[in-house]
Short mmCIF file of C-alpha atoms in Angstrom, two decimals:
data_model
loop_
_atom_site.label_atom_id
_atom_site.label_comp_id
_atom_site.label_asym_id
_atom_site.label_seq_id
_atom_site.Cartn_x
_atom_site.Cartn_y
_atom_site.Cartn_z
CA MET A 1 -98.72 124.33 131.16
CA LYS A 2 -99.04 126.61 134.11
CA LYS A 3 -95.96 128.74 134.66
CA GLN A 4 -95.61 128.03 138.35
CA VAL A 5 -93.38 129.88 140.78
CA SER A 6 -90.71 127.43 141.93
CA ALA A 7 -91.21 126.24 145.50
CA ALA A 8 -87.46 126.40 145.97
CA VAL A 9 -87.39 130.02 144.83
CA LEU A 10 -90.25 130.90 147.14
CA LEU A 11 -88.51 129.22 150.05
CA LEU A 12 -85.33 131.13 149.26
CA SER A 13 -87.32 134.36 149.14
CA LEU A 14 -88.71 133.62 152.60
CA LEU A 15 -85.25 132.93 153.96
CA LEU A 16 -83.89 136.12 152.44
CA SER A 17 -86.83 138.11 153.79
CA SER A 18 -86.26 136.64 157.25
CA SER A 19 -82.58 137.55 157.08
CA LEU A 20 -83.41 141.12 156.12
CA ILE A 21 -85.91 141.44 158.94
CA ALA A 22 -83.44 139.98 161.44
CA CYS A 23 -80.84 142.52 160.39
CA GLY A 24 -83.32 145.38 160.27
CA ASN A 25 -82.28 146.92 163.59
CA ALA A 26 -78.59 146.82 162.75
CA VAL A 27 -78.46 148.04 159.15
CA SER A 28 -80.46 150.84 157.60
CA ASP A 29 -81.43 151.13 153.94
CA ASP A 30 -78.34 153.26 153.41
CA THR A 31 -75.53 150.90 154.36
CA LYS A 32 -71.86 151.65 155.06
CA ALA A 33 -69.22 150.06 152.83
CA THR A 34 -65.46 150.28 153.06
CA ASP A 35 -63.21 150.77 150.01
CA SER A 36 -59.60 149.65 149.68
CA SER A 37 -58.33 152.82 151.34
CA GLY A 38 -60.37 152.09 154.45
CA ILE A 39 -62.61 155.15 153.91
CA GLY A 40 -66.30 154.50 154.53
CA THR A 41 -68.63 155.12 151.57
CA GLU A 42 -72.39 155.39 151.36
CA THR A 43 -74.14 152.76 149.20
CA ASP A 44 -77.81 152.05 148.66
CA ALA A 45 -79.04 148.58 149.60
CA VAL A 46 -80.31 146.86 146.50
CA THR A 47 -83.62 145.09 146.79
CA THR A 48 -85.43 143.32 143.98
CA ASP A 49 -89.20 143.04 143.94
CA PRO A 50 -90.07 139.67 142.32
CA TYR A 51 -93.52 141.01 141.44
CA ALA A 52 -92.52 144.38 140.01
CA GLU A 53 -93.81 143.43 136.55
CA GLN A 54 -97.16 142.23 137.86
CA LYS A 55 -97.62 145.32 140.02
CA ALA A 56 -96.92 147.55 137.04
CA VAL A 57 -99.52 145.70 134.93
CA PHE A 58 -102.04 145.87 137.78
CA ASP A 59 -101.48 149.60 138.23
CA GLY A 60 -101.94 150.09 134.49
CA LEU A 61 -105.36 148.43 134.32
CA PRO A 62 -108.30 150.67 133.37
CA ALA A 63 -109.88 152.63 136.21
CA LEU A 64 -113.32 151.26 137.05
CA ASP A 65 -115.75 152.27 139.76
CA PHE A 66 -118.62 149.93 140.55
CA GLY A 67 -120.00 152.30 143.16
CA GLY A 68 -119.69 149.75 145.95
CA ALA A 69 -121.90 147.22 144.15
CA GLU A 70 -121.45 143.47 144.47
CA PHE A 71 -119.43 141.72 141.79
CA VAL A 72 -120.87 138.20 141.80
CA ILE A 73 -119.01 135.19 140.42
CA ALA A 74 -120.82 131.95 139.59
CA ALA A 75 -118.84 128.95 140.88
CA GLN A 76 -119.25 125.19 141.18
CA ASP A 77 -121.24 124.49 144.31
CA GLY A 78 -119.40 122.41 146.88
CA VAL A 79 -116.68 120.98 144.62
CA GLY A 80 -113.38 120.93 146.50
CA ASN A 81 -112.01 124.45 146.79
CA SER A 82 -114.14 125.75 143.90
CA GLU A 83 -115.81 128.43 146.02
CA LYS A 84 -113.02 129.08 148.53
CA GLU A 85 -110.51 129.78 145.76
CA LEU A 86 -112.67 132.77 144.83
CA TYR A 87 -114.19 134.06 148.05
CA VAL A 88 -113.96 133.72 151.84
CA GLU A 89 -115.99 135.61 154.39
CA GLU A 90 -113.11 136.76 156.59
CA ALA A 91 -109.51 136.18 157.57
CA ASP A 92 -109.23 133.26 159.98
CA GLY A 93 -105.51 132.62 160.32
CA ASP A 94 -105.32 129.94 157.64
CA VAL A 95 -102.70 131.20 155.22
CA ILE A 96 -104.48 130.24 151.97
CA ASN A 97 -107.83 131.50 153.27
CA ASP A 98 -106.22 134.78 154.27
CA ALA A 99 -104.44 135.09 150.92
CA VAL A 100 -107.77 134.82 149.08
CA TYR A 101 -109.24 137.37 151.49
CA LYS A 102 -106.32 139.75 150.95
CA ARG A 103 -106.52 139.38 147.17
CA ASN A 104 -110.22 140.23 147.14
CA LEU A 105 -109.65 143.25 149.39
CA ALA A 106 -107.17 144.54 146.81
CA ILE A 107 -109.74 144.08 144.04
CA ASN A 108 -112.53 145.65 146.06
CA GLU A 109 -110.39 148.67 146.88
CA ARG A 110 -109.16 149.12 143.32
CA PHE A 111 -112.59 148.95 141.67
CA ASN A 112 -114.90 150.01 144.54
CA CYS A 113 -116.82 146.75 144.45
CA GLU A 114 -117.60 143.77 146.68
CA ILE A 115 -116.48 140.38 145.35
CA ARG A 116 -119.06 137.69 146.10
CA VAL A 117 -119.56 134.08 144.98
CA ASN A 118 -122.75 132.25 144.12
CA GLY A 119 -122.27 128.49 144.45
CA CYS A 120 -124.55 126.98 141.82
CA ASN A 121 -124.99 124.79 138.77
CA VAL A 122 -122.74 127.00 136.66
CA THR A 123 -123.84 125.67 133.27
CA GLN A 124 -127.50 126.23 134.01
CA THR A 125 -126.87 129.63 135.58
CA VAL A 126 -124.79 130.91 132.66
CA LYS A 127 -127.22 129.67 130.04
CA GLN A 128 -130.18 131.29 131.77
CA ALA A 129 -128.35 134.56 132.36
CA VAL A 130 -127.02 134.91 128.80
CA SER A 131 -130.35 133.94 127.23
CA ALA A 132 -132.12 136.60 129.32
CA GLY A 133 -129.43 139.25 128.83
CA ASP A 134 -128.88 139.14 132.58
CA ALA A 135 -125.57 140.66 133.70
CA SER A 136 -125.81 139.36 137.27
CA PHE A 137 -122.80 137.05 136.83
CA PRO A 138 -120.01 138.89 135.01
CA LEU A 139 -117.63 135.95 135.64
CA ALA A 140 -118.27 132.22 135.90
CA PHE A 141 -116.02 129.34 136.96
CA PRO A 142 -117.42 126.04 135.64
CA ASN A 143 -115.28 122.93 135.39
CA LEU A 144 -113.33 122.30 132.19
CA GLN A 145 -115.87 119.96 130.66
CA GLU A 146 -118.77 122.33 131.39
CA ALA A 147 -116.79 125.25 129.99
CA ALA A 148 -116.17 123.31 126.78
CA VAL A 149 -119.92 122.84 126.25
CA LEU A 150 -120.71 126.48 127.08
CA ALA A 151 -118.03 127.60 124.63
CA GLN A 152 -119.31 125.39 121.84
CA GLU A 153 -122.84 126.72 122.33
CA ASN A 154 -121.65 130.35 122.19
CA TYR A 155 -122.42 131.35 125.77
CA LEU A 156 -118.91 132.61 126.47
CA MET A 157 -116.66 135.43 125.29
CA ASN A 158 -113.40 134.88 123.42
CA TYR A 159 -110.41 135.91 125.54
CA HIS A 160 -108.70 137.30 122.45
CA ASP A 161 -111.40 139.98 122.27
CA PHE A 162 -109.89 141.68 125.33
CA GLU A 163 -106.60 143.54 125.12
CA VAL A 164 -106.71 144.02 128.89
CA ILE A 165 -106.04 140.30 129.44
CA HIS A 166 -102.38 139.38 129.05
CA LEU A 167 -103.03 135.82 127.96
CA ASN A 168 -99.40 134.80 127.43
CA GLU A 169 -98.17 135.90 130.84
CA SER A 170 -97.19 133.72 133.75
CA TRP A 171 -100.37 134.27 135.72
CA TRP A 172 -102.32 132.32 133.08
CA ASP A 173 -101.98 128.59 132.38
CA GLN A 174 -100.70 128.15 128.85
CA GLY A 175 -102.01 124.59 128.76
CA THR A 176 -105.58 125.85 128.61
CA ALA A 177 -104.63 128.58 126.13
CA ASN A 178 -103.21 125.88 123.86
CA MET A 179 -106.63 124.24 123.62
CA SER A 180 -107.86 127.15 121.50
CA ILE A 181 -109.86 126.11 118.47
CA GLY A 182 -109.24 128.26 115.42
CA GLY A 183 -107.55 130.84 117.61
CA ARG A 184 -110.50 131.22 119.98
CA VAL A 185 -110.00 130.83 123.73
CA PHE A 186 -113.14 130.68 125.86
CA PHE A 187 -111.82 129.38 129.17
CA MET A 188 -108.56 129.77 131.02
CA SER A 189 -107.02 128.44 134.20
CA GLY A 190 -104.23 130.14 136.06
CA ASP A 191 -103.15 131.49 139.41
CA ILE A 192 -106.77 132.29 140.30
CA ASN A 193 -107.46 128.55 140.41
CA ILE A 194 -106.47 126.46 143.39
CA LEU A 195 -108.59 123.52 142.31
CA ASP A 196 -106.46 122.80 139.22
CA ASN A 197 -103.48 122.20 141.52
CA ASP A 198 -105.60 120.15 143.90
CA VAL A 199 -106.77 117.73 141.16
CA THR A 200 -103.38 117.24 139.52
CA TYR A 201 -102.28 113.61 139.67
CA ILE A 202 -99.09 112.61 141.45
CA MET A 203 -97.58 109.37 142.78
CA LEU A 204 -96.89 108.60 146.43
CA PHE A 205 -94.58 105.91 147.78
CA ASN A 206 -94.44 104.24 151.18
CA LYS A 207 -90.98 104.67 152.70
CA LYS A 208 -91.45 101.80 155.14
CA LEU A 209 -92.13 99.32 152.34
CA ILE A 210 -89.25 100.77 150.36
CA GLY A 211 -86.94 100.07 153.29
CA ASP A 212 -88.43 96.67 154.12
CA ASN A 213 -87.76 95.54 150.55
CA ASP A 214 -84.23 96.95 150.34
CA MET A 215 -85.14 99.50 147.65
CA GLU A 216 -83.76 102.98 147.08
CA GLU A 217 -86.12 105.93 147.32
CA PRO A 218 -86.86 107.01 143.72
CA TYR A 219 -85.99 110.72 144.12
CA GLN A 220 -82.61 110.47 142.41
CA LEU A 221 -84.17 108.43 139.62
CA VAL A 222 -86.48 111.36 138.95
CA ARG A 223 -83.60 113.84 138.91
CA ASP A 224 -81.58 111.63 136.57
CA GLY A 225 -84.49 111.19 134.15
CA GLN A 226 -84.69 107.47 134.95
CA TRP A 227 -88.07 107.32 136.72
CA THR A 228 -89.81 105.27 134.00
CA LEU A 229 -92.70 102.85 133.61
CA ASP A 230 -90.26 99.94 133.53
CA ILE A 231 -88.66 100.97 136.82
CA PHE A 232 -92.07 101.55 138.37
CA ALA A 233 -93.28 98.10 137.26
CA GLU A 234 -90.11 96.43 138.52
CA MET A 235 -90.49 98.03 141.95
CA CYS A 236 -94.14 96.95 142.15
CA LYS A 237 -93.27 93.32 141.41
CA ASP A 238 -93.27 90.83 144.31
CA ILE A 239 -94.87 93.32 146.76
CA SER A 240 -98.39 91.89 146.63
CA MET A 241 -99.31 89.47 149.41
CA ASP A 242 -102.39 87.68 150.71
CA VAL A 243 -102.04 89.28 154.13
CA ASN A 244 -104.90 87.51 155.90
CA GLY A 245 -104.34 84.13 154.27
CA ASP A 246 -107.89 83.70 152.96
CA ALA A 247 -106.69 82.82 149.42
CA LEU A 248 -108.38 85.96 148.08
CA MET A 249 -106.77 89.21 146.93
CA ASP A 250 -109.09 91.98 148.03
CA GLU A 251 -109.00 95.25 149.94
CA ASN A 252 -107.56 93.51 153.00
CA ASP A 253 -104.31 92.52 151.29
CA ARG A 254 -101.08 94.17 150.10
CA TYR A 255 -100.29 95.53 146.63
CA GLY A 256 -97.54 97.15 144.64
CA TYR A 257 -99.88 99.87 143.45
CA VAL A 258 -103.25 101.23 144.49
CA THR A 259 -105.06 104.04 142.72
CA THR A 260 -108.46 105.32 141.61
CA GLN A 261 -110.52 104.15 138.66
CA GLN A 262 -109.00 107.08 136.72
CA GLY A 263 -105.46 106.25 137.80
CA PRO A 264 -104.33 104.33 134.68
CA ASN A 265 -104.94 107.48 132.60
CA THR A 266 -101.92 109.04 134.28
CA PHE A 267 -99.64 106.65 132.38
CA PHE A 268 -101.27 107.57 129.05
CA TYR A 269 -100.61 111.27 129.51
CA GLY A 270 -97.39 110.65 131.40
CA SER A 271 -96.05 108.96 128.26
CA GLY A 272 -96.66 112.08 126.17
CA LEU A 273 -99.86 110.87 124.50
CA LYS A 274 -103.07 112.73 123.64
CA TYR A 275 -106.24 111.92 121.75
CA VAL A 276 -106.46 115.23 119.90
CA GLU A 277 -103.69 117.29 118.29
CA PHE A 278 -103.71 120.60 116.38
CA ASP A 279 -102.61 121.60 112.89
CA ASP A 280 -100.82 124.84 111.96
CA SER A 281 -104.09 126.81 111.97
CA HIS A 282 -104.87 125.40 115.42
CA THR A 283 -107.71 123.29 114.14
CA PRO A 284 -108.01 120.12 116.23
CA TYR A 285 -107.83 116.71 114.64
CA LEU A 286 -108.22 113.23 116.05
CA GLN A 287 -104.90 111.44 116.04
CA VAL A 288 -103.48 108.92 118.44
CA ASP A 289 -100.19 107.12 118.00
CA SER A 290 -101.67 103.61 118.26
CA THR A 291 -98.27 101.96 118.16
CA LYS A 292 -97.05 104.06 121.09
CA VAL A 293 -100.29 103.53 123.01
CA THR A 294 -99.96 99.78 122.58
CA GLN A 295 -96.37 99.93 123.85
CA VAL A 296 -97.52 101.90 126.89
CA LEU A 297 -100.37 99.48 127.53
CA GLU A 298 -97.98 96.53 127.36
CA LYS A 299 -95.99 98.09 130.19
CA VAL A 300 -99.01 99.21 132.20
CA VAL A 301 -101.04 95.98 132.06
CA ASN A 302 -98.12 94.16 133.65
CA VAL A 303 -99.01 96.24 136.68
CA THR A 304 -102.75 96.88 136.40
CA GLY A 305 -103.95 93.64 134.81
CA ALA A 306 -106.07 91.66 137.26
CA GLU A 307 -104.19 88.40 136.65
CA HIS A 308 -100.92 89.93 137.86
CA LEU A 309 -102.34 90.77 141.31
CA VAL A 310 -100.13 93.87 141.50
CA THR A 311 -102.74 96.64 141.46
CA TYR A 312 -105.95 97.30 143.35
CA LEU A 313 -108.48 99.71 141.83
CA PRO A 314 -111.18 100.34 144.45
CA LYS A 315 -114.36 102.09 143.42
CA ASP A 316 -114.30 104.00 146.71
CA PRO A 317 -111.22 106.28 146.95
CA ALA A 318 -111.31 105.95 150.74
CA VAL A 319 -110.38 102.28 150.40
CA GLY A 320 -107.21 103.14 148.50
CA LYS A 321 -106.27 105.65 151.17
CA THR A 322 -106.74 103.06 153.92
CA ILE A 323 -104.62 100.48 152.11
CA PHE A 324 -101.78 102.95 151.69
CA MET A 325 -101.98 104.29 155.24
CA GLU A 326 -101.83 100.75 156.63
CA ASP A 327 -98.59 100.02 154.75
CA ARG A 328 -100.30 97.72 152.29
CA ALA A 329 -99.36 99.53 149.07
CA LEU A 330 -95.92 100.49 147.86
CA PHE A 331 -97.24 103.17 145.46
CA TYR A 332 -100.44 105.21 145.62
CA GLY A 333 -101.74 107.22 142.66
CA GLU A 334 -104.03 110.11 143.61
CA VAL A 335 -104.59 113.82 143.09
CA LEU A 336 -102.46 116.29 145.00
CA SER A 337 -105.10 117.49 147.45
CA TYR A 338 -105.68 113.95 148.67
CA ILE A 339 -102.32 113.96 150.42
CA ILE A 340 -103.76 116.01 153.24
CA ASN A 341 -105.98 113.00 154.03
CA LEU A 342 -102.79 111.14 154.97
CA ARG A 343 -101.84 113.52 157.78
CA ASP A 344 -102.47 110.79 160.38
CA MET A 345 -100.41 108.16 158.58
CA ASN A 346 -97.75 106.72 160.89
CA SER A 347 -95.26 105.61 158.25
CA GLU A 348 -93.34 108.16 156.23
CA PHE A 349 -94.21 108.66 152.58
CA GLY A 350 -92.78 110.59 149.65
CA VAL A 351 -94.18 112.32 146.56
CA LEU A 352 -93.20 111.67 142.93
CA PRO A 353 -94.26 112.81 139.47
CA ILE A 354 -95.90 110.26 137.16
CA PRO A 355 -93.21 108.00 135.62
CA LYS A 356 -92.08 108.61 132.02
CA PHE A 357 -92.48 106.13 129.16
CA ASP A 358 -88.71 105.74 128.85
CA GLU A 359 -85.48 107.64 129.48
CA LYS A 360 -85.57 109.19 125.99
CA GLN A 361 -88.75 111.11 126.85
CA ASP A 362 -88.14 114.78 127.50
CA GLY A 363 -89.47 115.48 130.99
CA TYR A 364 -92.27 114.22 133.23
CA ILE A 365 -95.89 114.93 132.31
CA THR A 366 -99.13 114.74 134.23
CA TYR A 367 -102.66 116.03 133.87
CA CYS A 368 -105.32 117.50 136.08
CA GLU A 369 -108.83 116.12 136.22
CA SER A 370 -111.49 117.82 134.16
CA ASN A 371 -113.46 118.75 137.28
CA SER A 372 -110.90 121.51 137.75
CA SER A 373 -112.38 124.99 137.74
CA THR A 374 -111.63 127.38 134.90
CA ALA A 375 -112.35 131.08 134.35
CA THR A 376 -114.94 132.21 131.79
CA ILE A 377 -116.62 135.48 130.80
CA PRO A 378 -120.34 134.98 130.02
CA ASN A 379 -121.60 136.64 126.84
CA ALA A 380 -123.81 139.19 128.61
CA GLY A 381 -123.64 142.59 130.28
CA ASP A 382 -120.37 144.50 130.02
CA PRO A 383 -117.73 141.83 129.36
CA GLU A 384 -114.93 144.42 129.02
CA LYS A 385 -115.35 145.40 132.66
CA ALA A 386 -115.56 141.74 133.65
CA ALA A 387 -112.32 141.06 131.77
CA THR A 388 -110.60 143.89 133.61
CA VAL A 389 -111.59 142.52 137.01
CA LEU A 390 -110.60 139.01 135.93
CA GLU A 391 -107.11 140.14 134.89
CA ALA A 392 -106.76 142.02 138.17
CA MET A 393 -107.73 138.90 140.13
CA ALA A 394 -105.24 136.81 138.14
CA LEU A 395 -102.44 139.28 138.85
CA GLN A 396 -103.18 139.53 142.55
CA SER A 397 -103.52 135.74 142.76
CA HIS A 398 -100.07 135.37 141.23
CA MET A 399 -98.60 137.71 143.84
CA ILE A 400 -100.59 136.57 146.88
CA VAL A 401 -102.47 133.28 146.52
CA THR A 402 -100.02 131.09 144.60
CA PRO A 403 -97.13 131.81 146.99
CA ALA A 404 -99.41 130.94 149.91
CA TYR A 405 -100.41 127.68 148.24
CA TYR A 406 -96.82 126.67 147.68
CA GLU A 407 -95.28 127.87 150.89
CA VAL A 408 -97.95 126.53 153.20
CA ALA A 409 -100.09 123.86 151.59
CA LEU A 410 -97.20 122.08 149.93
CA GLU A 411 -94.35 122.63 152.34
CA ARG A 412 -96.14 122.35 155.66
CA LYS A 413 -99.27 120.31 155.09
CA TYR A 414 -98.73 118.03 152.13
CA SER A 415 -95.11 116.99 152.08
CA ARG A 416 -92.99 115.39 154.79
CA ASP A 417 -89.54 115.93 153.33
CA GLU A 418 -87.62 118.45 151.24
CA GLU A 419 -87.43 116.09 148.27
CA SER A 420 -91.22 115.91 148.01
CA ILE A 421 -91.41 119.69 147.60
CA GLU A 422 -89.06 119.39 144.64
CA MET A 423 -91.12 116.55 143.16
CA ILE A 424 -94.43 118.44 143.53
CA ASP A 425 -92.86 121.40 141.78
CA ILE A 426 -91.95 119.14 138.83
CA ALA A 427 -95.49 117.74 138.65
CA LEU A 428 -97.25 121.11 138.73
CA ALA A 429 -94.90 122.65 136.18
CA ASN A 430 -95.48 119.95 133.56
CA ARG A 431 -99.18 119.45 133.00
CA VAL A 432 -100.99 118.71 129.78
CA TYR A 433 -104.57 119.33 128.68
CA ASP A 434 -106.33 117.30 126.00
CA VAL A 435 -109.34 118.35 123.90
CA GLY A 436 -110.11 114.65 123.68
CA ARG A 437 -110.61 114.56 127.42
CA VAL A 438 -112.22 117.94 127.98
CA TYR A 439 -114.78 117.55 125.16
CA THR A 440 -116.44 114.40 126.48
CA SER A 441 -118.87 114.20 123.54
CA LEU A 442 -116.00 112.64 121.57
CA ASN A 443 -116.29 109.62 123.89
CA VAL A 444 -112.62 108.64 123.65
CA GLN A 445 -111.33 109.88 127.00
CA ASN A 446 -111.67 106.58 128.88
CA ILE A 447 -110.44 104.04 126.30
CA PHE A 448 -106.97 103.67 127.80
CA GLN A 449 -108.07 103.30 131.40
CA GLU A 450 -110.72 100.74 130.46
CA LEU A 451 -108.18 98.62 128.60
CA ALA A 452 -105.56 98.93 131.34
CA ALA A 453 -108.06 97.93 134.03
CA LYS A 454 -108.99 94.71 132.22
CA GLY A 455 -105.45 93.92 131.12
CA SER A 456 -105.97 94.39 127.38
CA THR A 457 -103.51 95.94 124.91
CA ASP A 458 -105.93 95.98 121.97
CA PHE A 459 -106.11 99.75 121.63
CA ALA A 460 -106.35 99.82 117.83
CA SER A 461 -109.66 97.97 117.63
CA SER A 462 -111.14 99.74 120.65
CA PHE A 463 -110.28 103.13 119.18
CA ALA A 464 -111.53 102.14 115.72
CA LYS A 465 -114.97 101.37 117.15
CA ARG A 466 -115.32 104.96 118.37
CA GLU A 467 -113.26 106.80 115.77
CA LYS A 468 -116.01 107.51 113.21
CA ALA A 469 -118.42 108.92 115.79
CA ALA A 470 -115.61 110.91 117.43
CA LEU A 471 -114.57 112.43 114.10
CA LYS A 472 -118.16 113.48 113.46
CA LYS A 473 -118.43 115.12 116.88
CA LEU A 474 -115.10 116.90 116.49
CA THR A 475 -116.18 118.26 113.11
CA GLN A 476 -119.37 119.59 114.71
CA ILE A 477 -117.32 121.29 117.43
CA VAL A 478 -114.99 122.94 114.91
CA ASP A 479 -117.92 124.03 112.74
CA ALA A 480 -119.66 125.56 115.77
CA PHE A 481 -116.54 127.61 116.57
CA ASN A 482 -116.05 128.68 112.96
CA GLU A 483 -119.66 129.93 112.75
CA MET A 484 -119.12 132.32 115.66
CA GLU A 485 -118.60 135.98 114.84
#
């Protein structure tokens, strides 16, 4: 899970900074204090730099000089913020844009280089470059599923080969580190990535419908550990209505819950389930708690099953947005970045984490979609230098970009109340990654959502039909990693 900086802490830091600035003309760094005798004494104002550790690590990185040459990063072409999280042409007043610009200036100055991005088919570009011994792309940012394939086919470097990368530190996402196979880590997400935040699933609720139906806003339920699937299902009940009276329940009517085709997966991961686990040697094995999955499905199909008329799963995400904006859905399951599409919504809405399986579960869990970008080092050129620049970018992102994302994107653009900031913080701090979802060749990643969508709880037989082939594929993946030098 990504060790995020708390939004509340960042907000407090801003307030403290503002207070210090406001007092700047009245009090110098050397302040006057008065002891019990009434005699003035000189004391030094104490200030704490929250990024002192990161600055020290950055300053201690190896000295490199690229002679003013371009340092080109291969990135997903036109996928969300996949390019803008790495490079922008100039400062334009947008806080996140300017944070990325400022970060890259720091890198350029430190290493005498020019960060650039090539939007492309990353998989194809990396394969061609490595096969030809071409060092044109020292870093590449494919999505998680593409990175998994490139890793398996030995096109990427193992992070553990580089002492310069502090893999266990807060600027790297430990969720991706924990997907290592046999101790090898070939792709990492962290503070460099904005897209992983953007594609993290959350739950929205319509405050108007909450009020119209005499319900309490669920914020305190979340704080008390009581925001569960049962509570969610109970709140969804009796909300659906044939609004236009045509005796059909379609996109023109009202529902307890609207989400994407992928939405039901949030309840699988939100209940603490995964398709693939690891043994003590960090070798992955296929294991799903079928009893628990069935229990989760029994709760979920009461909401998502077509016969219950509680949920609408449009193929076009824009339809779900329209339904929610027009006060025709109590809950709306989407990824975090989609909230900005609701900026013109008249009714107030709030943000929640994905509900837990039950109150006994320790914490709320969500996942980010596998189209999230992730950082890789292609197996060509001088990977040690690439690793140094990558670590520098991660450090500067932690100090500059992540605070901008929290303070501006979340507090000013996405959320409409203080409670939502708190809820977003919970969601981003508790994410899980699953080899069974990232390595799509196993073909198990969509079993739960398919069953939930059609109202079936027969997970055991559905999983059994794919288990043998999935085990074979997983063995091939492990063997491929073990054969690497």
